[in-house]
Tab-separated table of C-alpha atoms and ligand atoms in Angstrom:
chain	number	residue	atom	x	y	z
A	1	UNK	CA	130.651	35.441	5.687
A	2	UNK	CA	127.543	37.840	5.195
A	3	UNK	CA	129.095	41.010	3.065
A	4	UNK	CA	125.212	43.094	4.315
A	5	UNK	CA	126.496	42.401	8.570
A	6	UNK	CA	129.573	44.514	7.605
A	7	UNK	CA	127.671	47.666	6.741
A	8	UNK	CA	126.944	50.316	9.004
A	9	UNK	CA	123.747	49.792	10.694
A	10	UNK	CA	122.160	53.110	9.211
A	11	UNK	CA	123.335	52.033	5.475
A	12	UNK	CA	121.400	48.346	6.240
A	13	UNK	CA	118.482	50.278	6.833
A	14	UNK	CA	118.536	53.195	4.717
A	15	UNK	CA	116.026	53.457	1.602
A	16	UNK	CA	118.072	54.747	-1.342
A	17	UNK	CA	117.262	57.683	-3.768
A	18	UNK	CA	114.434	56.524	-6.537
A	19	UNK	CA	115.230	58.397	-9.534
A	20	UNK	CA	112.132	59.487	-12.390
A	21	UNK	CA	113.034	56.489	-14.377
A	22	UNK	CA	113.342	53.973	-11.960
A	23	UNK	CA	109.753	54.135	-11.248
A	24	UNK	CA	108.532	53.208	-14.190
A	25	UNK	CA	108.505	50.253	-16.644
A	26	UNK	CA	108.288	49.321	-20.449
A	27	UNK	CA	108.630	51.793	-23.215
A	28	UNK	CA	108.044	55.047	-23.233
A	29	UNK	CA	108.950	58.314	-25.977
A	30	UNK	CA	107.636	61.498	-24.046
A	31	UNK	CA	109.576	62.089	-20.424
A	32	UNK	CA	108.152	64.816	-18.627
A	33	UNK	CA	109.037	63.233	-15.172
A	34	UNK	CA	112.510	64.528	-14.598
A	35	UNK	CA	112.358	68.715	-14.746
A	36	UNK	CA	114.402	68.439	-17.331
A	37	UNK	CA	114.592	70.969	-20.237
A	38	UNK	CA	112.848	69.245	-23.077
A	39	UNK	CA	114.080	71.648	-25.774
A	40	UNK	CA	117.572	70.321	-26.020
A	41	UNK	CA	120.976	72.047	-24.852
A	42	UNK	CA	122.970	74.636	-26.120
A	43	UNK	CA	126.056	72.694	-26.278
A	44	UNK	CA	124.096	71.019	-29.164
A	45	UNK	CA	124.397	73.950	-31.358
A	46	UNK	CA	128.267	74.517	-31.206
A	47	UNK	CA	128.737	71.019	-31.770
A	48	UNK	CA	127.312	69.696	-35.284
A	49	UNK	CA	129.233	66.489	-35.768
A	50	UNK	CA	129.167	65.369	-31.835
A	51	UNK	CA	126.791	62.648	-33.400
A	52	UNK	CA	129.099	61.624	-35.706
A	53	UNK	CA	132.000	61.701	-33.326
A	54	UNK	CA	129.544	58.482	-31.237
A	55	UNK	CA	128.832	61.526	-28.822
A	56	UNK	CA	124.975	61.274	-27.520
A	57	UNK	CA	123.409	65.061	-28.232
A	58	UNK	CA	120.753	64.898	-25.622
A	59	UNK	CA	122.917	66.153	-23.055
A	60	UNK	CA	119.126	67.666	-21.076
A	61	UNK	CA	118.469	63.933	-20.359
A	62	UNK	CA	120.114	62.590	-16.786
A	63	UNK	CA	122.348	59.846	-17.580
A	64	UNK	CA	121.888	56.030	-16.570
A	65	UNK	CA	122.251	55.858	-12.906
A	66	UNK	CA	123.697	52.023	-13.931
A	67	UNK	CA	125.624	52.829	-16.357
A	68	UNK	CA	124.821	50.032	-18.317
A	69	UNK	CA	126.051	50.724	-21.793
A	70	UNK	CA	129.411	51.354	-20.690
A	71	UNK	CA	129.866	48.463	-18.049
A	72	UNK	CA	128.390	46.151	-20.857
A	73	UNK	CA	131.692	47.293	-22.762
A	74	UNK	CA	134.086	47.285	-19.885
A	75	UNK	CA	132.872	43.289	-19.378
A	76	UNK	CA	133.389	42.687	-23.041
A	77	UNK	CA	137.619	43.342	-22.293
A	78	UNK	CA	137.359	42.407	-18.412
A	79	UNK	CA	135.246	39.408	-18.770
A	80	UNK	CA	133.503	40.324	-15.068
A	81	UNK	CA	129.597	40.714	-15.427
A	82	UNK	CA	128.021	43.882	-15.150
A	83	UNK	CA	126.295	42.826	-11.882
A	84	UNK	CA	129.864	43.204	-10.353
A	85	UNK	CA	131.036	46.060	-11.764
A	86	UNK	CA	130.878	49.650	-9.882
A	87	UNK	CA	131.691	52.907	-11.487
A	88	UNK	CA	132.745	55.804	-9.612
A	89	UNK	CA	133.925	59.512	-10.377
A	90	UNK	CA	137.474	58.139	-10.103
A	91	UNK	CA	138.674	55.354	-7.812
A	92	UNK	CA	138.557	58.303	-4.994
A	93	UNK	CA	134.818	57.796	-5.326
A	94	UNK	CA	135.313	54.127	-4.825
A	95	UNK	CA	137.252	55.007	-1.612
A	96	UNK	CA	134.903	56.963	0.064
A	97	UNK	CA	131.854	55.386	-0.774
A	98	UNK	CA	133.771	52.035	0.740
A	99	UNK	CA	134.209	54.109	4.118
A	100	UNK	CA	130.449	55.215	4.183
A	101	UNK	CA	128.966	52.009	3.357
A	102	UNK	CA	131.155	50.129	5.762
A	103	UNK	CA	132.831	51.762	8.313
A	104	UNK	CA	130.925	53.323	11.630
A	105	UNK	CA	132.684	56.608	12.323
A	106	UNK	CA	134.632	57.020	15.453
A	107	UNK	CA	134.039	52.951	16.180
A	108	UNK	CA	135.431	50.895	12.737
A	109	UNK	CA	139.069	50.957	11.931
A	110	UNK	CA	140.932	49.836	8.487
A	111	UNK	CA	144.128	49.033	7.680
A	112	UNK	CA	146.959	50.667	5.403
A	113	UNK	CA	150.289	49.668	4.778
A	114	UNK	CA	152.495	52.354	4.175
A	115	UNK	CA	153.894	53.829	1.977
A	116	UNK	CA	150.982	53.850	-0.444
A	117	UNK	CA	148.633	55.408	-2.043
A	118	UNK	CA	147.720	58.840	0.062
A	119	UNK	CA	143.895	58.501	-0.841
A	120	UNK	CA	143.276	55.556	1.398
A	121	UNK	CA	144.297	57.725	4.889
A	122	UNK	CA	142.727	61.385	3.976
A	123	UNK	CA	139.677	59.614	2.950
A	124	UNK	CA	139.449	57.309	6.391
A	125	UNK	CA	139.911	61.493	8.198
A	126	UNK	CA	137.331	63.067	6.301
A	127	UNK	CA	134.941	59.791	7.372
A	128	UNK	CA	136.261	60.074	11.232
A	129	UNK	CA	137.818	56.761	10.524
A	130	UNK	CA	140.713	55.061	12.670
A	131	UNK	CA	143.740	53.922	10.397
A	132	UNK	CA	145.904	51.118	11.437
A	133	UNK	CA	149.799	51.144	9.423
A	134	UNK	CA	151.930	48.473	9.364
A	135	UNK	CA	154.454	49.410	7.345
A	136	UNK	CA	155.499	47.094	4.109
A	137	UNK	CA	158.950	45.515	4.698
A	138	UNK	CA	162.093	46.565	3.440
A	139	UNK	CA	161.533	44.606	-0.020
A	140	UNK	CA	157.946	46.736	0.519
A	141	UNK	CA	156.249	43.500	0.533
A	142	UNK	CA	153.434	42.494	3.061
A	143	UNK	CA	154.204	42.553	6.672
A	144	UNK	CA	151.345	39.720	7.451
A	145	UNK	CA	152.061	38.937	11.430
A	146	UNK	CA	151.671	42.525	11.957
A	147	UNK	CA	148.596	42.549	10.077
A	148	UNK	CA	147.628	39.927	11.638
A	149	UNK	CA	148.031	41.497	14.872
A	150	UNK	CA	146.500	45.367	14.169
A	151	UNK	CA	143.522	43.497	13.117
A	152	UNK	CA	140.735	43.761	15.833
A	153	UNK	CA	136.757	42.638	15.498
A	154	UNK	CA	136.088	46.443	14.449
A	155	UNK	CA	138.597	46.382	10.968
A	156	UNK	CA	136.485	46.478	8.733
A	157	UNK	CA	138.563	47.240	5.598
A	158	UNK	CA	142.004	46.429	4.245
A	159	UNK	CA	143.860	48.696	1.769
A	160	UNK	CA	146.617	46.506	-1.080
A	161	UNK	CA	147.475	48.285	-3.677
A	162	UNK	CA	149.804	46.142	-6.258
A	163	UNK	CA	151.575	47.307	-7.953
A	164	UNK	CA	151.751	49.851	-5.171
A	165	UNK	CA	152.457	53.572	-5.399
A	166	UNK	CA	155.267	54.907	-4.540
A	167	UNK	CA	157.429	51.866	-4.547
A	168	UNK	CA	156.287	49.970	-8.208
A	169	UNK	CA	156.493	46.647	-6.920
A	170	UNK	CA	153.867	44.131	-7.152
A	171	UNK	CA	152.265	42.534	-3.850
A	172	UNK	CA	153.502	38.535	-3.643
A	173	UNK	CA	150.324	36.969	-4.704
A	174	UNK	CA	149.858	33.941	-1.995
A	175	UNK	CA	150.499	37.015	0.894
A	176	UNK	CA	147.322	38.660	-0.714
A	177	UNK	CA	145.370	35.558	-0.501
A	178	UNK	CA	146.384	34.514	2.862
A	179	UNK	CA	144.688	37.653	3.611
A	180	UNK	CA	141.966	37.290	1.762
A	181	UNK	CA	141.002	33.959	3.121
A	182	UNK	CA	141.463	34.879	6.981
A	183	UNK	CA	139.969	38.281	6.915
A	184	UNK	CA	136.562	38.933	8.146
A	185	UNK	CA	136.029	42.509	6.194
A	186	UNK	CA	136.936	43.756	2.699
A	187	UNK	CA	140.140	43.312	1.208
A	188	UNK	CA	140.427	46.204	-1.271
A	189	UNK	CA	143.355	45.499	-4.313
A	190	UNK	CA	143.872	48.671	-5.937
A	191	UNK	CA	145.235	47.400	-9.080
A	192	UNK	CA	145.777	51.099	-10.660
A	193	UNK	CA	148.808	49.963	-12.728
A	194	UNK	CA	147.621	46.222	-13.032
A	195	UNK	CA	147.848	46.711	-17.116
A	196	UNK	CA	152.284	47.757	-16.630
A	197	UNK	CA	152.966	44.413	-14.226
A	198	UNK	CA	153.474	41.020	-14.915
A	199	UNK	CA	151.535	39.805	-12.128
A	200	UNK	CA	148.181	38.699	-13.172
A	201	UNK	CA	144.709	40.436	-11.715
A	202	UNK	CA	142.179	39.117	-9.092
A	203	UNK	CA	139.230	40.232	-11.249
A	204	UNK	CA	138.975	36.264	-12.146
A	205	UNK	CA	138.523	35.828	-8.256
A	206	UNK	CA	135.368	36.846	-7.310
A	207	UNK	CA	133.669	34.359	-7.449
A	208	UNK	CA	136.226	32.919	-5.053
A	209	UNK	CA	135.917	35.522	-2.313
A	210	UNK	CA	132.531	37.171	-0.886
A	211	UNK	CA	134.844	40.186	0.759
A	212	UNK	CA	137.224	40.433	-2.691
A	213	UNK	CA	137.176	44.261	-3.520
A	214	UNK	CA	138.956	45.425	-7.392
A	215	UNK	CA	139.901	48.620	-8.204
A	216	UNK	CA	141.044	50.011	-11.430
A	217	UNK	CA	140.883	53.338	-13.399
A	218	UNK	CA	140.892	54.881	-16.698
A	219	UNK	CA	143.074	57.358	-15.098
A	220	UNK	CA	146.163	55.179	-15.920
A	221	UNK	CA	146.865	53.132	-19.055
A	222	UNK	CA	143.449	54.519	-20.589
A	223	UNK	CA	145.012	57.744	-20.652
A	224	UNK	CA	141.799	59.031	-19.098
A	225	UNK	CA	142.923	61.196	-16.220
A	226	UNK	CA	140.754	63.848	-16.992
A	227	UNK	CA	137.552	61.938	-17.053
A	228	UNK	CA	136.926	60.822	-13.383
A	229	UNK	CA	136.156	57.169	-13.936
A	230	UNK	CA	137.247	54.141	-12.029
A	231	UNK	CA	136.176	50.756	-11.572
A	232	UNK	CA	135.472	48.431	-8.657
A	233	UNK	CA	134.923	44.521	-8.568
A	234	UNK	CA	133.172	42.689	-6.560
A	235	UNK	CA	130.800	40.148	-5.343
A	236	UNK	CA	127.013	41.454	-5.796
A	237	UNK	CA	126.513	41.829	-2.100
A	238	UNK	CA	128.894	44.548	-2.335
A	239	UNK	CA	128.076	45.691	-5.722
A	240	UNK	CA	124.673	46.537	-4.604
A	241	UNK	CA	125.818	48.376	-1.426
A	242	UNK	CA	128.059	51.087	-3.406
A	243	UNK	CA	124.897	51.142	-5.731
A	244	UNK	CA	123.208	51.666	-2.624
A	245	UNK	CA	125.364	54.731	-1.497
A	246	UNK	CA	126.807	56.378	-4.730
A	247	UNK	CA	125.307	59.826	-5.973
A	248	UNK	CA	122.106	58.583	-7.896
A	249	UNK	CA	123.773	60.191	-10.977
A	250	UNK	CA	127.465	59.951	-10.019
A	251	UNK	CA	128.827	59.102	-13.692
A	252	UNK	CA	128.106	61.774	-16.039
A	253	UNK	CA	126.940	61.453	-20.005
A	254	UNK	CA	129.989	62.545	-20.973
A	255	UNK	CA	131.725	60.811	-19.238
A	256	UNK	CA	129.929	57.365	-20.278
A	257	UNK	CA	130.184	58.720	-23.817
A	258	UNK	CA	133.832	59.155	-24.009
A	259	UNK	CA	134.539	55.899	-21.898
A	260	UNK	CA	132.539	53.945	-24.428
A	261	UNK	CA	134.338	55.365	-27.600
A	262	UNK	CA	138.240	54.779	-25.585
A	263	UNK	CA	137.153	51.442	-25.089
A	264	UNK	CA	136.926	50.316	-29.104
A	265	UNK	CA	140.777	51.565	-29.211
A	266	UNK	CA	142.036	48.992	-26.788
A	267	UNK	CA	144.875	48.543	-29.446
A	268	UNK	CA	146.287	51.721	-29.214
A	269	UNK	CA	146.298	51.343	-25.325
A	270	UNK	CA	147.865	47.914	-25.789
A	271	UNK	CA	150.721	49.727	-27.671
A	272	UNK	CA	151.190	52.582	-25.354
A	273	UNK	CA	151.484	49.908	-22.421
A	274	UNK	CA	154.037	48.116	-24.402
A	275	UNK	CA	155.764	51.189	-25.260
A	276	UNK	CA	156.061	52.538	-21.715
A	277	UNK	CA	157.016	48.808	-20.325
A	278	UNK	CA	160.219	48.997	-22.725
A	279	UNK	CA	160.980	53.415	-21.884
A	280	UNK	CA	160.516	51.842	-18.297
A	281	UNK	CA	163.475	49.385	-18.921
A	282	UNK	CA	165.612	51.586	-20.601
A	283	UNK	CA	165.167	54.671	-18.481
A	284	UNK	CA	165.462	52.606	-15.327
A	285	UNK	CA	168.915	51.243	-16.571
A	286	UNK	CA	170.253	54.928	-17.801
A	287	UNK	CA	168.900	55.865	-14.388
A	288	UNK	CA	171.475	53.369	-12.581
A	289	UNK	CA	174.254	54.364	-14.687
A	290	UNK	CA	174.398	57.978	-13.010
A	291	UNK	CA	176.989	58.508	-10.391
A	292	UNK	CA	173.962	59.833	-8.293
A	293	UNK	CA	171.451	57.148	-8.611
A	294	UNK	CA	172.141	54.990	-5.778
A	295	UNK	CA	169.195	52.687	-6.328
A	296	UNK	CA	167.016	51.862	-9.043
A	297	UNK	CA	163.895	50.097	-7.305
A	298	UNK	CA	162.418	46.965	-9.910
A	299	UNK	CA	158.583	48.767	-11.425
A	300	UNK	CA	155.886	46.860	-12.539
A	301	UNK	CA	153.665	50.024	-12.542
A	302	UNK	CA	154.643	53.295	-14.834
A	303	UNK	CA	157.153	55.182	-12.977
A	304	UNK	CA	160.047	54.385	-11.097
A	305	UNK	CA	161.355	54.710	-7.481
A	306	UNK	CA	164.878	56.101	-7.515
A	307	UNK	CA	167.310	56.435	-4.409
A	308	UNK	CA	169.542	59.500	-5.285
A	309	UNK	CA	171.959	60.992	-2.823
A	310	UNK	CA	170.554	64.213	-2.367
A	311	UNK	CA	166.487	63.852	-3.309
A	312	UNK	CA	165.719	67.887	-2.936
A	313	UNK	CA	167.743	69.069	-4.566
A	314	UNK	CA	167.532	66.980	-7.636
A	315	UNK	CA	164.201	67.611	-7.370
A	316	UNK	CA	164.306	71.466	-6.940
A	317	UNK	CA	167.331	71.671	-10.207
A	318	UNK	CA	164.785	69.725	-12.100
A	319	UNK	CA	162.187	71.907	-11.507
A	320	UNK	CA	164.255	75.079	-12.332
A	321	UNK	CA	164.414	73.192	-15.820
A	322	UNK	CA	161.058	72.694	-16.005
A	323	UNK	CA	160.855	68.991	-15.141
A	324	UNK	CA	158.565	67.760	-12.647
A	325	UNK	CA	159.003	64.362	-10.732
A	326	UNK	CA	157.632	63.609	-7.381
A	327	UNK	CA	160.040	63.873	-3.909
A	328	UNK	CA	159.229	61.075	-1.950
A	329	UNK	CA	162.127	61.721	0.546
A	330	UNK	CA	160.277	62.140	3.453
A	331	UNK	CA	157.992	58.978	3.013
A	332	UNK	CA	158.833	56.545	5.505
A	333	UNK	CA	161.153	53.539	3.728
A	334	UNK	CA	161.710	56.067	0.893
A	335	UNK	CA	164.683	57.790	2.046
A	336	UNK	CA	166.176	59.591	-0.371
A	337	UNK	CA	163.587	58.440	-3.235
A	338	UNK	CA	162.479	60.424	-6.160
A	339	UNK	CA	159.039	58.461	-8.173
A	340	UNK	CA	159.822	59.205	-11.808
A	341	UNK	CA	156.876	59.092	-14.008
A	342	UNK	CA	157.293	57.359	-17.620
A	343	UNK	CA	157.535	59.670	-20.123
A	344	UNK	CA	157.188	59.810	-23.656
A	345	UNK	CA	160.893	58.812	-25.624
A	346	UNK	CA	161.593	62.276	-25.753
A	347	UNK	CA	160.674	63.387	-22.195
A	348	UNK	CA	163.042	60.789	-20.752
A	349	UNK	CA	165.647	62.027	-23.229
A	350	UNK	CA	164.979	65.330	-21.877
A	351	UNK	CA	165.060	64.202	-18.204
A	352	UNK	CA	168.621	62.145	-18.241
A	353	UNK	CA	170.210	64.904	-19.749
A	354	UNK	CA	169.096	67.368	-17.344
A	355	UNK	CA	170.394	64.551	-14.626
A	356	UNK	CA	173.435	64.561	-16.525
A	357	UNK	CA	174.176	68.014	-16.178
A	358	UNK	CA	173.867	68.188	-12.871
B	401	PLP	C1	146.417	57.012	-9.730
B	401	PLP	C2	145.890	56.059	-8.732
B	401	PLP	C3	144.525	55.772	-8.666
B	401	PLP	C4	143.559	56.424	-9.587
B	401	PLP	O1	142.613	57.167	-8.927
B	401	PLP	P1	141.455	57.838	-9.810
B	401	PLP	O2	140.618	58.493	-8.767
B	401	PLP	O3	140.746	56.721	-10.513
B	401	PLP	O4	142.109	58.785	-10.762
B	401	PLP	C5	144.088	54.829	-7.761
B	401	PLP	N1	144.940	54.204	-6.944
B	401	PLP	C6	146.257	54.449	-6.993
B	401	PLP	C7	147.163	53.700	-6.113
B	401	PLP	C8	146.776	55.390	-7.871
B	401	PLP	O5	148.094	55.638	-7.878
């Protein structure tokens, strides 16, 4: 399987962006390619100690198109090289950039399996790309002879996320590589809440599967939301085609400089993953114990899918008190199904009492 055949014929031939610095080699101490302002910022001045907080101060220099630095951190935990490791401003940037490289608008088609992650279809319309659903079965696991069957020789790209969003669950891990092994495009695992399941990750796979595509975030479990950063794995083939693609400077400094300090307090994000695990077991058994919950669904992610018997309007008394969940009543296979975010202790105090008084 060649990874460059599945690109779109004007991304094979298309001569990427050559930044100031990637024209030259060696060492070098005065830059006066880039326009930039050589004086400094002024964010420099307001912030004294942003050296001492590990926070670079030369903000009027454009950041590492590579990111280097930080994906030589991320492999440190992660154990994947940097040569197969893409950054993007979020795993939305993944997404699209995916659709651009690969999929031919009006002619390619991909494949979601709903319900999921929204992303996946508003990012295939903005492109003018066909989606394909087959719907997850009732246990919202993978419906594989009806993959099998919307595949054509234009699907170019198939969407698993596991543990998948809305329902928690993680994907059965043989179904995934069935997939994987038949499948003539990308198979993309968004593994957004890999760090709450028990299931392992296909980052050790790569080297397994040329069309293998990773995602994960700091959005999640790095408590990075803010930030914009996710992560793709893959093979180097595809690697170098998102590279190809991306927004020369796509990741900002900041960005790269806040990443890089999270990532020496991997402890702390060890606890917090342990802590929400454990509120995620104890809140979904409260939850069950409520004369409204009619179903608790199993969560290997950080919320919960609940089956209540009247969605709205636990979701619109909630929101008079000032608690905000997610109504996924109308979702196909959701009937009835609130996604409950894990709180801290005290915000799933707060939110079983309110359920209590209804
Ligand atoms: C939250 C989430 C993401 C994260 O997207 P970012 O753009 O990295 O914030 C990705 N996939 C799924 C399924 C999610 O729920």
């Amino acid at each position: 399987m060649d990874i460059n055949d599945l690109q779109r014929e004007n991304i094979k031939n298309l001569k990427p962006y050559s930044t100031a610095r990637d024209e030259y080699k060696g060492q070098a101490s005065v830059f006066l390619d880039a326009n930039e302002n050589a004086f400094g910022s002024p964010f420099l001045n307001e912030v004294d100690d942003a050296g001492d907080r590990g926070i670079q101060k030369n903000y009027n220099r454009y950041p590492d198109p590579l990111q280097l630095d930080l994906k030589d951190a991320i492999s440190k935990i992660k154990g994947v090289p940097i040569e197969n490791t893409f950054l993007g401003n979020g795993s939305d940037e993944a997404i699209d950039l995916l659709y651009r490289a690969f999929c031919e608008p009006g002619q390619d088609n991909v494949i979601i399996l709903p319900p999921t992650y929204g992303m996946y279809e508003v990012s295939a319309n903005i492109n003018n790309v066909e989606i394909r659903k087959v719907d997850l079965l009732p246990d919202f696991q993978l419906d594989l002879e009806g993959i099998a069957e919307a595949i054509d020789e234009r699907t170019k790209l198939i969407f698993i996320c596991s543990p998948n969003n809305p329902t928690g669950n993680s994907i059965i891990r043989t179904d995934m590589e069935t997939i994987l092994a038949n499948f003539k495009g990308l198979v993309v695992i968004d593994e957004a809440y890999i760090n709450y399941a028990k299931q392992r990750t296909f980052i050790q796979e790569l080297t397994e599967y040329p069309n293998l595509v990773v995602m994960q975030t700091f959005s999640k479990a790095w408590g990075l939301a803010a930030l914009r950063l996710g992560m793709a794995f893959a093979a180097r083939p595809v690697i170098d085609i998102l590279n190809k693609v991306k927004p020369p400077y796509n990741i900002n400094q900041a960005t790269q400089d806040i990443a890089l300090k999270a990532l020496e307090n991997i402890g702390q994000v060890n606890e917090w993953i342990k802590i929400t695990v454990a509120e995620r077991e104890n809140l979904s058994e409260q939850l069950l114990a409520l004369p409204m919950v009619k179903k608790v669904y199993p969560s290997d992610a950080n919320f919960i899918l609940v089956q209540v018997a009247d969605a709205l309007g636990t979701y619109n008394s909630l929101v008079d008190l000032g608690i905000i969940i997610r109504d996924r009543s109308k979702v196909a296979l959701c009937e009835g199904c609130l996604r409950i975010t894990i709180g801290t202790t005290e915000e799933n105090i707060k939110l079983l009492e309110a359920l209590k008084s209804f």
